[in-house]
Short mmCIF file of C-alpha atoms in Angstrom, two decimals:
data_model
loop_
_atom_site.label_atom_id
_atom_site.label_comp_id
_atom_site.label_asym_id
_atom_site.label_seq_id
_atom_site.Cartn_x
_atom_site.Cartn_y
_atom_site.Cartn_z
CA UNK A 1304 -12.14 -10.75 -1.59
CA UNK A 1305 -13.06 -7.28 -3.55
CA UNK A 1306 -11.63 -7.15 -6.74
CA UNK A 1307 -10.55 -3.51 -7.48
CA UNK A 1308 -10.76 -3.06 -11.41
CA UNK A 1309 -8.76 0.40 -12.62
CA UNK A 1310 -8.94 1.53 -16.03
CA UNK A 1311 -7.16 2.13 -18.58
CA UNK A 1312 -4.30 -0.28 -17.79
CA UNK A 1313 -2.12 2.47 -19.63
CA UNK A 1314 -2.80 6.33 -20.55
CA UNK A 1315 -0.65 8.34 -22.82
CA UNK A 1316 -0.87 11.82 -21.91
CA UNK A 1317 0.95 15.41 -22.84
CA UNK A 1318 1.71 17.72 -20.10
CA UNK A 1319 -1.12 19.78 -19.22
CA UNK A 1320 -3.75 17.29 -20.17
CA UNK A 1321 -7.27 16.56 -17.92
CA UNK A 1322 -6.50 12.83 -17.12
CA UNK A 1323 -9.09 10.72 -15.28
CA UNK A 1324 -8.68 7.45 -14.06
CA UNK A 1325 -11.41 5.23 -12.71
CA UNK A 1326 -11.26 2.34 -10.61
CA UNK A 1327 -14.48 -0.19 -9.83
CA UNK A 1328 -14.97 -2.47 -6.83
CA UNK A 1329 -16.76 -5.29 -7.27
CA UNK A 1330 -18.78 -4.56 -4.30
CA UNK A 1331 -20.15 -1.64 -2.51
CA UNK A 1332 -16.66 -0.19 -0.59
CA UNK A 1333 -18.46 2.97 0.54
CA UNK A 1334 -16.09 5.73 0.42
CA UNK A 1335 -13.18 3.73 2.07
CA UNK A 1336 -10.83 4.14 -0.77
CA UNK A 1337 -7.65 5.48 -1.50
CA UNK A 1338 -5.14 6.63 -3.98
CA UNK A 1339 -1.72 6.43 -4.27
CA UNK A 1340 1.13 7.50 -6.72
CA UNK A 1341 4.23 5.31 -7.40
CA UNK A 1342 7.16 6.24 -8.91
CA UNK A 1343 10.32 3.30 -10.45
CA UNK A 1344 12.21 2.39 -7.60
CA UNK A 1345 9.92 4.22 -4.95
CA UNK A 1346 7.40 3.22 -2.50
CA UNK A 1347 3.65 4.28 -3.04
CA UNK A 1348 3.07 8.13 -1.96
CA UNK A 1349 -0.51 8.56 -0.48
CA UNK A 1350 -2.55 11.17 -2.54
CA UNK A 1351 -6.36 10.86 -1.66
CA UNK A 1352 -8.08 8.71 1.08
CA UNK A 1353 -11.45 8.53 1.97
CA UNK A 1354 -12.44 8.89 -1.83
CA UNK A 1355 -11.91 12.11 -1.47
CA UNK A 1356 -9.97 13.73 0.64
CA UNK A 1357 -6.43 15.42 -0.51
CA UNK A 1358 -3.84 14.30 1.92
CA UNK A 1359 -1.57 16.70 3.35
CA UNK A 1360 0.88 18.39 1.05
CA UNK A 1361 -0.44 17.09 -2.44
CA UNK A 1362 -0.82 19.26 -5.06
CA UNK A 1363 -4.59 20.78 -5.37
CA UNK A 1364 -4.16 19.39 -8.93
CA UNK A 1365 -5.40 15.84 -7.69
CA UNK A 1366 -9.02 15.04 -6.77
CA UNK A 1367 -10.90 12.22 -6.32
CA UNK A 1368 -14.72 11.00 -6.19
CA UNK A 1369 -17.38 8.71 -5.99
CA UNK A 1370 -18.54 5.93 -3.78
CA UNK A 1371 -20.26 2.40 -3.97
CA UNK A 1372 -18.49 1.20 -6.50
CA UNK A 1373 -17.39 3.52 -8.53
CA UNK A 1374 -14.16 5.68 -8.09
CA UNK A 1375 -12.21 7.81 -10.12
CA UNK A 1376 -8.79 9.98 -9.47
CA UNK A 1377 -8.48 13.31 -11.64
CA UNK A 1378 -5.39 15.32 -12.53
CA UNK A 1379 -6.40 19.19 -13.62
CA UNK A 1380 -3.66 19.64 -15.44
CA UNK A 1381 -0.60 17.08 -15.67
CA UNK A 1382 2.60 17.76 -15.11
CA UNK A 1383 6.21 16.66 -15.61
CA UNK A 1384 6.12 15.10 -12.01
CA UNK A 1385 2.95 12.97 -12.77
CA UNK A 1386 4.05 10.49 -15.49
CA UNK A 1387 4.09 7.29 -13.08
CA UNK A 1388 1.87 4.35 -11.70
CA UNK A 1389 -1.44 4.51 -9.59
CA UNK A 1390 -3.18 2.21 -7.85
CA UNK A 1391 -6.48 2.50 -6.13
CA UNK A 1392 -6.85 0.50 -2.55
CA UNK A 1393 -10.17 -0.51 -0.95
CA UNK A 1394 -9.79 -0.59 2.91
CA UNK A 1395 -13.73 -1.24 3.54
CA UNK A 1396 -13.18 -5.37 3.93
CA UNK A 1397 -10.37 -7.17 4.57
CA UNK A 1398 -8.30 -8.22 3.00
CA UNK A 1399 -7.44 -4.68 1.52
CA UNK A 1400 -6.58 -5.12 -1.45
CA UNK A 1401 -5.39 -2.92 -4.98
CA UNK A 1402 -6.02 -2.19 -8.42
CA UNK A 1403 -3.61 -3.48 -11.09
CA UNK A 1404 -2.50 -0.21 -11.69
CA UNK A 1405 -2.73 2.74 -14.23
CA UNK A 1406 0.90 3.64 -15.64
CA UNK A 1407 0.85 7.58 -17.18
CA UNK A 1408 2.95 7.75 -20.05
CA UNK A 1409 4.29 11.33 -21.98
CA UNK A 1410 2.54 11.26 -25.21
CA UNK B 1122 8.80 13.45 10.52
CA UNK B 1123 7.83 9.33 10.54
CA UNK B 1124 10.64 7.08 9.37
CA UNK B 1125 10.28 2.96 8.50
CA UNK B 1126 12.96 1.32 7.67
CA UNK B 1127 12.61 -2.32 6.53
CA UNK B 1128 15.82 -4.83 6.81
CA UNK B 1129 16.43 -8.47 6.70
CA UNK B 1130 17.90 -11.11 4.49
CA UNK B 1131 17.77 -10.05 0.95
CA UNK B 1132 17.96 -13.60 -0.34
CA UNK B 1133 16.52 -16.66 1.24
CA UNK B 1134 16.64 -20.24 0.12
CA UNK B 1135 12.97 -22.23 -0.79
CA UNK B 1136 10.83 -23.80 2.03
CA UNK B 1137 12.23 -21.65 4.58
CA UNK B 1138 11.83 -18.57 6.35
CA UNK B 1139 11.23 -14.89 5.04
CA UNK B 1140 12.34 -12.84 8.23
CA UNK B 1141 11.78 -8.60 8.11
CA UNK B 1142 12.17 -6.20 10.29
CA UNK B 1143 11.00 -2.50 10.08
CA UNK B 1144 12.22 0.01 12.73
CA UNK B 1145 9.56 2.88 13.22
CA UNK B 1146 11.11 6.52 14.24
CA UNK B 1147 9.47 9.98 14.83
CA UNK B 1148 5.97 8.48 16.12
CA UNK B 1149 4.91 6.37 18.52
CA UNK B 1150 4.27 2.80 17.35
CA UNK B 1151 1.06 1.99 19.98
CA UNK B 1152 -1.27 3.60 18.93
CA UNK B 1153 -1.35 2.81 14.70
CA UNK B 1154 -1.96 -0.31 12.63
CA UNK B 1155 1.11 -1.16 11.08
CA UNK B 1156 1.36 -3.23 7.73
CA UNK B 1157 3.37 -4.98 5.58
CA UNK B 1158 2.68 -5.23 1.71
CA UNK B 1159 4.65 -6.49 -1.72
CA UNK B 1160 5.25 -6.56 -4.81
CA UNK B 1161 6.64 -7.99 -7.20
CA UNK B 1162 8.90 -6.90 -9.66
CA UNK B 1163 6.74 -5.07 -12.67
CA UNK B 1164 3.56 -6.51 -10.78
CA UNK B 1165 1.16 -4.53 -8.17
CA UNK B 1166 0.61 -4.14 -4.91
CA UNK B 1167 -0.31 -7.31 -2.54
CA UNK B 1168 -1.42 -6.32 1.37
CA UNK B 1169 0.08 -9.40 3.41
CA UNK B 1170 -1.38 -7.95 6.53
CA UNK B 1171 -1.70 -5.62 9.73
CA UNK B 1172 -0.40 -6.05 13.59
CA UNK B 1173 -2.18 -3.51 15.98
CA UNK B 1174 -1.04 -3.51 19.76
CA UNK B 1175 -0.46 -7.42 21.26
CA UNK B 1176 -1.22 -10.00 18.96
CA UNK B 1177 -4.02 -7.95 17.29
CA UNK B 1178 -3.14 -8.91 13.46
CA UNK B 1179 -5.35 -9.69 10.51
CA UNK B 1180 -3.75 -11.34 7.58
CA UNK B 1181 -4.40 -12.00 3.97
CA UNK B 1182 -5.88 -14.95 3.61
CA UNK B 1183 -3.58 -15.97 0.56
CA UNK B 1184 -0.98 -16.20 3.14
CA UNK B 1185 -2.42 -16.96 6.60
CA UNK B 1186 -0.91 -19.82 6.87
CA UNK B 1187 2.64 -19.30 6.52
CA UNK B 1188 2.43 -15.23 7.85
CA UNK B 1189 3.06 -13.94 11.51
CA UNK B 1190 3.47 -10.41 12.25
CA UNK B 1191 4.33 -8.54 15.42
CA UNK B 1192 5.15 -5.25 17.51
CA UNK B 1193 7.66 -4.70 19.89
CA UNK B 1194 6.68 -1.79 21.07
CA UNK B 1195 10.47 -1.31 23.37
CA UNK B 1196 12.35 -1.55 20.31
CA UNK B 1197 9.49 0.22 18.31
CA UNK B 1198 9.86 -2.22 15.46
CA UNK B 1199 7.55 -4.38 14.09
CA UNK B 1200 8.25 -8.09 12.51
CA UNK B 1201 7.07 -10.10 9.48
CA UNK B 1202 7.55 -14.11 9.21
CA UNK B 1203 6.47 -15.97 5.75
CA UNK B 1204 7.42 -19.77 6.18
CA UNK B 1205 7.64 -22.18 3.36
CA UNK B 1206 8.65 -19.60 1.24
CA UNK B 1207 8.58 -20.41 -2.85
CA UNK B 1208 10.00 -18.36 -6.09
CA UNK B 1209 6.30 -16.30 -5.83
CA UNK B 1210 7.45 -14.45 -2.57
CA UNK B 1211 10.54 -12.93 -4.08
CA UNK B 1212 8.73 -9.27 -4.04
CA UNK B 1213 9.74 -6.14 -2.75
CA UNK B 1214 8.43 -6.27 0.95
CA UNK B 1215 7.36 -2.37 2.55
CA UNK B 1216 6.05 -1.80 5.49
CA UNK B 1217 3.59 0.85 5.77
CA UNK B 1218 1.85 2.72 8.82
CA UNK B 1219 -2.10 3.14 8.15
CA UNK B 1220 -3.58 6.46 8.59
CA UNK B 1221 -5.98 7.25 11.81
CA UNK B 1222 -8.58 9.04 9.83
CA UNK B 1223 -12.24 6.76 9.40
CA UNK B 1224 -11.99 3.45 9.13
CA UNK B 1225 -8.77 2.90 9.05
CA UNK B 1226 -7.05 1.26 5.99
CA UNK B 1227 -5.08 4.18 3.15
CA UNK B 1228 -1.07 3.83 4.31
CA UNK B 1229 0.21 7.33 4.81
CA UNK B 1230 4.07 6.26 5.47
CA UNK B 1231 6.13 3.48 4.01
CA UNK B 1232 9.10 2.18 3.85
CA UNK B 1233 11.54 2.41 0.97
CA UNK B 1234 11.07 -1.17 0.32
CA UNK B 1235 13.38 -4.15 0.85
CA UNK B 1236 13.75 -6.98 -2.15
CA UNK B 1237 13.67 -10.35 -1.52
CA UNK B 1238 14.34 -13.00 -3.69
CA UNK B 1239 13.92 -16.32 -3.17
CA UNK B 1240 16.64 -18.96 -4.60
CA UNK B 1241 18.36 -21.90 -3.67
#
């Protein structure tokens, strides 16, 4: 299996802040990655796939990059509506699997 | 707009069957890969696996054993089975629609989730 490695485990953050998260497979994925956002109590909202690519309706805010094995998911400028959970998901070999997950906390 | 919506028993006893359902509105259901993933409560996200057309599934192989997932493409629902269930599959099961865009694998809809626990 691909292990998928996100760090930190846990960012404190104030509302406006540049926050970058980075997630590392332990083998060459490509770009076949994506990025989601999960809120308590919600399912997982998709916000990049592809590495890269925004998905439909998410704010321009998020961005993501890289390949191989190195990933990481960037927030311009953070706002209220951010503080939550992501994970990062490799869909390159099966089985897909996820990060652990990066919680954003208000600082 | 795509709608899942997961139900089944919210509480089933050890060593037997986990049985979900999730109906699929506002798409057709042939022509996606359709998944079911948990989690946990406080942990991440596990993918149990994906059911494409007829009997075209691929499973996690932590689970292959006890996991069967279909379509019934009539009823536009598809169907997850765990057998020999333990206290480790009490989760929050979703099911999830994957996105046609490259190779296919980010989930662009979901479910809003349906807890299981597992207890005598």
């Amino acid at each position: 299996d691909i292990q998928m490695t996100q760090s930190p485990s846990t960012l404190s953050a104030s509302v406006g802040d540049r926050v970058t998260i980075t997630c590392r497979a332990s083998q060459s994925i490509s770009t076949w990655l994506a990025w989601y956002q999960q809120k308590p109590g919600k399912a997982p909202n998709l916000l990049i796939y592809e590495a890269s690519t925004l998905e439909s309706g998410v704010p321009s805010r998020f961005s993501g990059s890289g390949s191989g094995t190195e990933f990481t998911l960037t927030i311009s400028s953070l706002q209220p509506d951010d503080f939550a959970t992501y994970y990062c998901q490799q869909y390159d070999n099966y089985p897909w699997t996820f990060g652990q997950g990066t919680k954003v906390e208000i600082k | 707009q795509v709608q899942l919506q997961e139900s089944g028993p919210g509480l089933v006893k050890p060593s037997e069957t986990l049985s979900l359902t999730c109906i699929v509105s506002g798409d057709s259901i042939n022509s996606y890969y359709w998944s079911w993933i948990r989690q946990p409560a406080g942990k991440g996200l596990e993918w149990v696996g994906r059911v494409y057309n007829r009997g075209n599934t691929k499973y996690n192989p932590s689970l292959k054993s006890r996991v069967t997932m279909s379509l019934d493409t009539s009823k536009k629902q598809l169907s997850l089975k765990l057998s020999s269930v333990t206290a480790a599959d009490t989760a929050v099961y979703y099911c999830a629609r994957v996105k046609l865009s490259g190779a296919w694998g980010a989930f662009d809809y979901w479910g809003q989730g349906i807890l299981v626990t597992v207890s005598s």
